[in-house]
């Protein structure tokens, strides 16, 4: 090996432990900075429900029960995420959604609760077999949409709705929370 390459090799080898140490310190500093970021404060309104399936059988009670379970599952699922802090809205009843009392009232309520973001949505039963979950999250400080998504699910039974709720939580986390 020529002398110039030997000197470069010795220099590089001597500097490697120092480089590794500096890289480790930089990574640790970055990690502390990332951990120091406060969690996003989220108020989650109940999802509304719309049925355009045209089915003859009255399923109002079943849908109300499933919607309540879906809202509970989404709230519980989001509360488990360490990147967010959930805060309750004052209107914690079945109609506390974007349709009633309305988006402006929900936003004002969320701000009073100390939320920086508001999540709201709707379950839309399109047919016997197909449903949609539409949701949006807004940044209340910037008065801007953070994300809007439409998810589809299959089935109109308890299991299908619970599966849709779990999927919605994962989708909200990956497309709205993690992008912040």
PDB file of C-alpha atoms in Angstrom:
ATOM      1  CA  UNK A   1       0.000   0.000   0.000  1.00  0.00           C
ATOM      2  CA  UNK A   2       1.543   3.398  -0.971  1.00  0.00           C
ATOM      3  CA  UNK A   3       2.520   5.707   1.887  1.00  0.00           C
ATOM      4  CA  UNK A   4      -0.199   8.289   1.193  1.00  0.00           C
ATOM      5  CA  UNK A   5      -2.895   5.622   1.422  1.00  0.00           C
ATOM      6  CA  UNK A   6      -1.338   4.212   4.624  1.00  0.00           C
ATOM      7  CA  UNK A   7      -1.419   7.641   6.257  1.00  0.00           C
ATOM      8  CA  UNK A   8      -5.011   8.180   5.155  1.00  0.00           C
ATOM      9  CA  UNK A   9      -5.949   4.730   6.445  1.00  0.00           C
ATOM     10  CA  UNK A  10      -4.302   5.376   9.868  1.00  0.00           C
ATOM     11  CA  UNK A  11      -5.988   8.782  10.079  1.00  0.00           C
ATOM     12  CA  UNK A  12      -9.384   7.344   9.198  1.00  0.00           C
ATOM     13  CA  UNK A  13      -9.040   4.471  11.667  1.00  0.00           C
ATOM     14  CA  UNK A  14      -8.005   6.819  14.481  1.00  0.00           C
ATOM     15  CA  UNK A  15     -10.899   9.142  13.724  1.00  0.00           C
ATOM     16  CA  UNK A  16     -13.503   6.345  13.528  1.00  0.00           C
ATOM     17  CA  UNK A  17     -14.025   6.044  17.335  1.00  0.00           C
ATOM     18  CA  UNK A  18     -14.349   9.825  17.580  1.00  0.00           C
ATOM     19  CA  UNK A  19     -16.762   9.859  14.637  1.00  0.00           C
ATOM     20  CA  UNK A  20     -18.852   7.117  16.217  1.00  0.00           C
ATOM     21  CA  UNK A  21     -18.910   8.989  19.505  1.00  0.00           C
ATOM     22  CA  UNK A  22     -19.982  12.238  17.819  1.00  0.00           C
ATOM     23  CA  UNK A  23     -22.628  10.395  15.783  1.00  0.00           C
ATOM     24  CA  UNK A  24     -23.964   8.781  18.954  1.00  0.00           C
ATOM     25  CA  UNK A  25     -24.093  12.123  20.744  1.00  0.00           C
ATOM     26  CA  UNK A  26     -25.902  13.724  17.814  1.00  0.00           C
ATOM     27  CA  UNK A  27     -28.421  10.885  17.725  1.00  0.00           C
ATOM     28  CA  UNK A  28     -28.973  11.127  21.483  1.00  0.00           C
ATOM     29  CA  UNK A  29     -29.471  14.887  21.213  1.00  0.00           C
ATOM     30  CA  UNK A  30     -31.937  14.402  18.353  1.00  0.00           C
ATOM     31  CA  UNK A  31     -33.787  11.744  20.337  1.00  0.00           C
ATOM     32  CA  UNK A  32     -34.076  14.018  23.393  1.00  0.00           C
ATOM     33  CA  UNK A  33     -35.323  16.830  21.148  1.00  0.00           C
ATOM     34  CA  UNK A  34     -37.885  14.535  19.534  1.00  0.00           C
ATOM     35  CA  UNK A  35     -39.063  13.303  22.924  1.00  0.00           C
ATOM     36  CA  UNK A  36     -39.295  16.857  24.246  1.00  0.00           C
ATOM     37  CA  UNK A  37     -41.987  17.714  21.691  1.00  0.00           C
ATOM     38  CA  UNK A  38     -45.265  18.055  23.609  1.00  0.00           C
ATOM     39  CA  UNK A  39     -48.114  15.785  22.590  1.00  0.00           C
ATOM     40  CA  UNK A  40     -50.760  17.105  20.241  1.00  0.00           C
ATOM     41  CA  UNK A  41     -53.906  18.018  22.207  1.00  0.00           C
ATOM     42  CA  UNK A  42     -56.932  16.510  20.488  1.00  0.00           C
ATOM     43  CA  UNK A  43     -60.653  16.830  21.063  1.00  0.00           C
ATOM     44  CA  UNK A  44     -62.562  14.085  19.268  1.00  0.00           C
ATOM     45  CA  UNK A  45     -66.211  14.725  18.515  1.00  0.00           C
ATOM     46  CA  UNK A  46     -68.612  11.848  18.068  1.00  0.00           C
ATOM     47  CA  UNK A  47     -69.064  10.682  14.515  1.00  0.00           C
ATOM     48  CA  UNK A  48     -72.447  11.380  12.931  1.00  0.00           C
ATOM     49  CA  UNK A  49     -74.438   8.737  11.041  1.00  0.00           C
ATOM     50  CA  UNK A  50     -76.166   8.822   7.669  1.00  0.00           C
ATOM     51  CA  UNK A  51     -78.067   5.916   6.108  1.00  0.00           C
ATOM     52  CA  UNK A  52     -78.813   6.078   2.385  1.00  0.00           C
ATOM     53  CA  UNK A  53     -79.136   2.316   1.910  1.00  0.00           C
ATOM     54  CA  UNK A  54     -82.886   2.409   1.430  1.00  0.00           C
ATOM     55  CA  UNK A  55     -83.378  -0.787   3.371  1.00  0.00           C
ATOM     56  CA  UNK A  56     -86.961  -1.509   4.365  1.00  0.00           C
ATOM     57  CA  UNK A  57     -86.106  -2.981   7.777  1.00  0.00           C
ATOM     58  CA  UNK A  58     -85.832  -0.334  10.500  1.00  0.00           C
ATOM     59  CA  UNK A  59     -82.371  -0.668  12.042  1.00  0.00           C
ATOM     60  CA  UNK A  60     -82.312   2.673  13.852  1.00  0.00           C
ATOM     61  CA  UNK A  61     -81.706   1.137  17.290  1.00  0.00           C
ATOM     62  CA  UNK A  62     -78.978  -1.194  15.998  1.00  0.00           C
ATOM     63  CA  UNK A  63     -77.226   1.637  14.177  1.00  0.00           C
ATOM     64  CA  UNK A  64     -77.428   3.942  17.200  1.00  0.00           C
ATOM     65  CA  UNK A  65     -75.880   1.235  19.391  1.00  0.00           C
ATOM     66  CA  UNK A  66     -73.159   0.467  16.830  1.00  0.00           C
ATOM     67  CA  UNK A  67     -72.393   4.147  16.354  1.00  0.00           C
ATOM     68  CA  UNK A  68     -72.057   4.644  20.097  1.00  0.00           C
ATOM     69  CA  UNK A  69     -69.695   1.646  20.288  1.00  0.00           C
ATOM     70  CA  UNK A  70     -67.696   2.964  17.305  1.00  0.00           C
ATOM     71  CA  UNK A  71     -67.331   6.412  18.891  1.00  0.00           C
ATOM     72  CA  UNK A  72     -66.212   4.823  22.145  1.00  0.00           C
ATOM     73  CA  UNK A  73     -63.685   2.572  20.362  1.00  0.00           C
ATOM     74  CA  UNK A  74     -62.198   5.470  18.391  1.00  0.00           C
ATOM     75  CA  UNK A  75     -61.915   7.637  21.516  1.00  0.00           C
ATOM     76  CA  UNK A  76     -60.357   4.808  23.503  1.00  0.00           C
ATOM     77  CA  UNK A  77     -57.972   3.888  20.683  1.00  0.00           C
ATOM     78  CA  UNK A  78     -56.736   7.459  20.262  1.00  0.00           C
ATOM     79  CA  UNK A  79     -56.327   7.893  24.031  1.00  0.00           C
ATOM     80  CA  UNK A  80     -53.759   5.053  23.957  1.00  0.00           C
ATOM     81  CA  UNK A  81     -51.476   7.012  21.602  1.00  0.00           C
ATOM     82  CA  UNK A  82     -48.603   8.702  23.468  1.00  0.00           C
ATOM     83  CA  UNK A  83     -48.201  11.325  20.729  1.00  0.00           C
ATOM     84  CA  UNK A  84     -51.524  12.892  21.637  1.00  0.00           C
ATOM     85  CA  UNK A  85     -53.364  14.047  24.701  1.00  0.00           C
ATOM     86  CA  UNK A  86     -57.122  13.711  24.354  1.00  0.00           C
ATOM     87  CA  UNK A  87     -59.396  16.243  26.002  1.00  0.00           C
ATOM     88  CA  UNK A  88     -63.164  15.825  26.359  1.00  0.00           C
ATOM     89  CA  UNK A  89     -65.672  18.138  24.779  1.00  0.00           C
ATOM     90  CA  UNK A  90     -68.320  19.655  27.045  1.00  0.00           C
ATOM     91  CA  UNK A  91     -71.085  18.194  24.872  1.00  0.00           C
ATOM     92  CA  UNK A  92     -70.339  14.531  25.551  1.00  0.00           C
ATOM     93  CA  UNK A  93     -73.681  13.179  24.371  1.00  0.00           C
ATOM     94  CA  UNK A  94     -74.828  11.221  21.330  1.00  0.00           C
ATOM     95  CA  UNK A  95     -75.346  14.318  19.197  1.00  0.00           C
ATOM     96  CA  UNK A  96     -72.001  15.934  19.952  1.00  0.00           C
ATOM     97  CA  UNK A  97     -70.914  15.826  16.317  1.00  0.00           C
ATOM     98  CA  UNK A  98     -70.337  18.040  13.304  1.00  0.00           C
ATOM     99  CA  UNK A  99     -74.028  17.901  12.371  1.00  0.00           C
ATOM    100  CA  UNK A 100     -75.244  18.918  15.822  1.00  0.00           C
ATOM    101  CA  UNK A 101     -74.308  21.267  17.466  1.00  0.00           C
ATOM    102  CA  UNK A 102     -72.267  22.045  14.334  1.00  0.00           C
ATOM    103  CA  UNK A 103     -68.626  22.552  13.478  1.00  0.00           C
ATOM    104  CA  UNK A 104     -68.326  26.107  14.792  1.00  0.00           C
ATOM    105  CA  UNK A 105     -69.740  25.134  18.176  1.00  0.00           C
ATOM    106  CA  UNK A 106     -67.475  22.078  18.344  1.00  0.00           C
ATOM    107  CA  UNK A 107     -64.407  24.170  17.493  1.00  0.00           C
ATOM    108  CA  UNK A 108     -65.258  26.712  20.186  1.00  0.00           C
ATOM    109  CA  UNK A 109     -65.861  23.915  22.696  1.00  0.00           C
ATOM    110  CA  UNK A 110     -62.569  22.230  21.758  1.00  0.00           C
ATOM    111  CA  UNK A 111     -60.640  25.477  22.207  1.00  0.00           C
ATOM    112  CA  UNK A 112     -62.220  25.972  25.648  1.00  0.00           C
ATOM    113  CA  UNK A 113     -61.102  22.446  26.565  1.00  0.00           C
ATOM    114  CA  UNK A 114     -57.520  23.378  25.613  1.00  0.00           C
ATOM    115  CA  UNK A 115     -57.360  21.389  22.391  1.00  0.00           C
ATOM    116  CA  UNK A 116     -55.109  22.414  19.535  1.00  0.00           C
ATOM    117  CA  UNK A 117     -56.847  19.999  17.127  1.00  0.00           C
ATOM    118  CA  UNK A 118     -60.382  18.764  16.529  1.00  0.00           C
ATOM    119  CA  UNK A 119     -61.366  15.429  14.984  1.00  0.00           C
ATOM    120  CA  UNK A 120     -64.860  14.867  13.585  1.00  0.00           C
ATOM    121  CA  UNK A 121     -66.468  12.523  11.120  1.00  0.00           C
ATOM    122  CA  UNK A 122     -69.411  10.593   9.805  1.00  0.00           C
ATOM    123  CA  UNK A 123     -70.347   6.973   9.242  1.00  0.00           C
ATOM    124  CA  UNK A 124     -72.299   6.633   6.018  1.00  0.00           C
ATOM    125  CA  UNK A 125     -74.166   3.410   5.350  1.00  0.00           C
ATOM    126  CA  UNK A 126     -74.419   3.390   1.585  1.00  0.00           C
ATOM    127  CA  UNK A 127     -75.907  -0.080   1.130  1.00  0.00           C
ATOM    128  CA  UNK A 128     -76.462  -3.319   2.977  1.00  0.00           C
ATOM    129  CA  UNK A 129     -72.848  -4.321   2.434  1.00  0.00           C
ATOM    130  CA  UNK A 130     -70.905  -1.069   1.996  1.00  0.00           C
ATOM    131  CA  UNK A 131     -70.236   1.718   4.446  1.00  0.00           C
ATOM    132  CA  UNK A 132     -67.873   4.664   4.613  1.00  0.00           C
ATOM    133  CA  UNK A 133     -66.172   6.416   7.450  1.00  0.00           C
ATOM    134  CA  UNK A 134     -65.317   9.975   6.549  1.00  0.00           C
ATOM    135  CA  UNK A 135     -63.248  12.005   8.955  1.00  0.00           C
ATOM    136  CA  UNK A 136     -61.282  15.224   9.145  1.00  0.00           C
ATOM    137  CA  UNK A 137     -58.899  16.772  11.626  1.00  0.00           C
ATOM    138  CA  UNK A 138     -58.408  20.514  11.850  1.00  0.00           C
ATOM    139  CA  UNK A 139     -55.716  22.584  13.499  1.00  0.00           C
ATOM    140  CA  UNK A 140     -57.674  25.035  15.636  1.00  0.00           C
ATOM    141  CA  UNK A 141     -54.753  27.461  16.014  1.00  0.00           C
ATOM    142  CA  UNK A 142     -54.110  27.700  12.275  1.00  0.00           C
ATOM    143  CA  UNK A 143     -57.788  27.286  11.354  1.00  0.00           C
ATOM    144  CA  UNK A 144     -56.694  24.785   8.716  1.00  0.00           C
ATOM    145  CA  UNK A 145     -57.388  21.203   7.768  1.00  0.00           C
ATOM    146  CA  UNK A 146     -54.664  18.763   8.786  1.00  0.00           C
ATOM    147  CA  UNK A 147     -56.124  15.773   6.980  1.00  0.00           C
ATOM    148  CA  UNK A 148     -59.331  14.426   5.469  1.00  0.00           C
ATOM    149  CA  UNK A 149     -59.909  10.792   4.643  1.00  0.00           C
ATOM    150  CA  UNK A 150     -62.654   8.471   3.444  1.00  0.00           C
ATOM    151  CA  UNK A 151     -62.428   4.806   4.389  1.00  0.00           C
ATOM    152  CA  UNK A 152     -64.716   2.045   3.268  1.00  0.00           C
ATOM    153  CA  UNK A 153     -65.772  -1.017   5.183  1.00  0.00           C
ATOM    154  CA  UNK A 154     -67.879  -4.050   4.418  1.00  0.00           C
ATOM    155  CA  UNK A 155     -70.779  -5.392   6.441  1.00  0.00           C
ATOM    156  CA  UNK A 156     -73.480  -4.035   8.699  1.00  0.00           C
ATOM    157  CA  UNK A 157     -73.026  -5.907  11.951  1.00  0.00           C
ATOM    158  CA  UNK A 158     -71.245  -5.322  15.259  1.00  0.00           C
ATOM    159  CA  UNK A 159     -68.058  -7.042  14.130  1.00  0.00           C
ATOM    160  CA  UNK A 160     -67.811  -5.014  10.904  1.00  0.00           C
ATOM    161  CA  UNK A 161     -68.326  -1.719  12.732  1.00  0.00           C
ATOM    162  CA  UNK A 162     -65.735  -2.570  15.416  1.00  0.00           C
ATOM    163  CA  UNK A 163     -63.237  -3.585  12.751  1.00  0.00           C
ATOM    164  CA  UNK A 164     -63.924  -0.287  10.958  1.00  0.00           C
ATOM    165  CA  UNK A 165     -63.353   1.647  14.207  1.00  0.00           C
ATOM    166  CA  UNK A 166     -59.974  -0.022  14.812  1.00  0.00           C
ATOM    167  CA  UNK A 167     -58.941   0.591  11.226  1.00  0.00           C
ATOM    168  CA  UNK A 168     -60.023   4.239  11.502  1.00  0.00           C
ATOM    169  CA  UNK A 169     -57.856   4.717  14.608  1.00  0.00           C
ATOM    170  CA  UNK A 170     -54.804   3.318  12.813  1.00  0.00           C
ATOM    171  CA  UNK A 171     -55.548   5.484   9.776  1.00  0.00           C
ATOM    172  CA  UNK A 172     -55.976   8.633  11.874  1.00  0.00           C
ATOM    173  CA  UNK A 173     -52.702   7.922  13.667  1.00  0.00           C
ATOM    174  CA  UNK A 174     -50.713   7.307  10.500  1.00  0.00           C
ATOM    175  CA  UNK A 175     -52.235  10.036   8.297  1.00  0.00           C
ATOM    176  CA  UNK A 176     -53.037  12.790  10.795  1.00  0.00           C
ATOM    177  CA  UNK A 177     -51.067  12.357  14.022  1.00  0.00           C
ATOM    178  CA  UNK A 178     -47.729  11.078  12.711  1.00  0.00           C
ATOM    179  CA  UNK A 179     -47.644  13.768  10.006  1.00  0.00           C
ATOM    180  CA  UNK A 180     -47.662  16.553  12.615  1.00  0.00           C
TER     181      UNK A 180
END
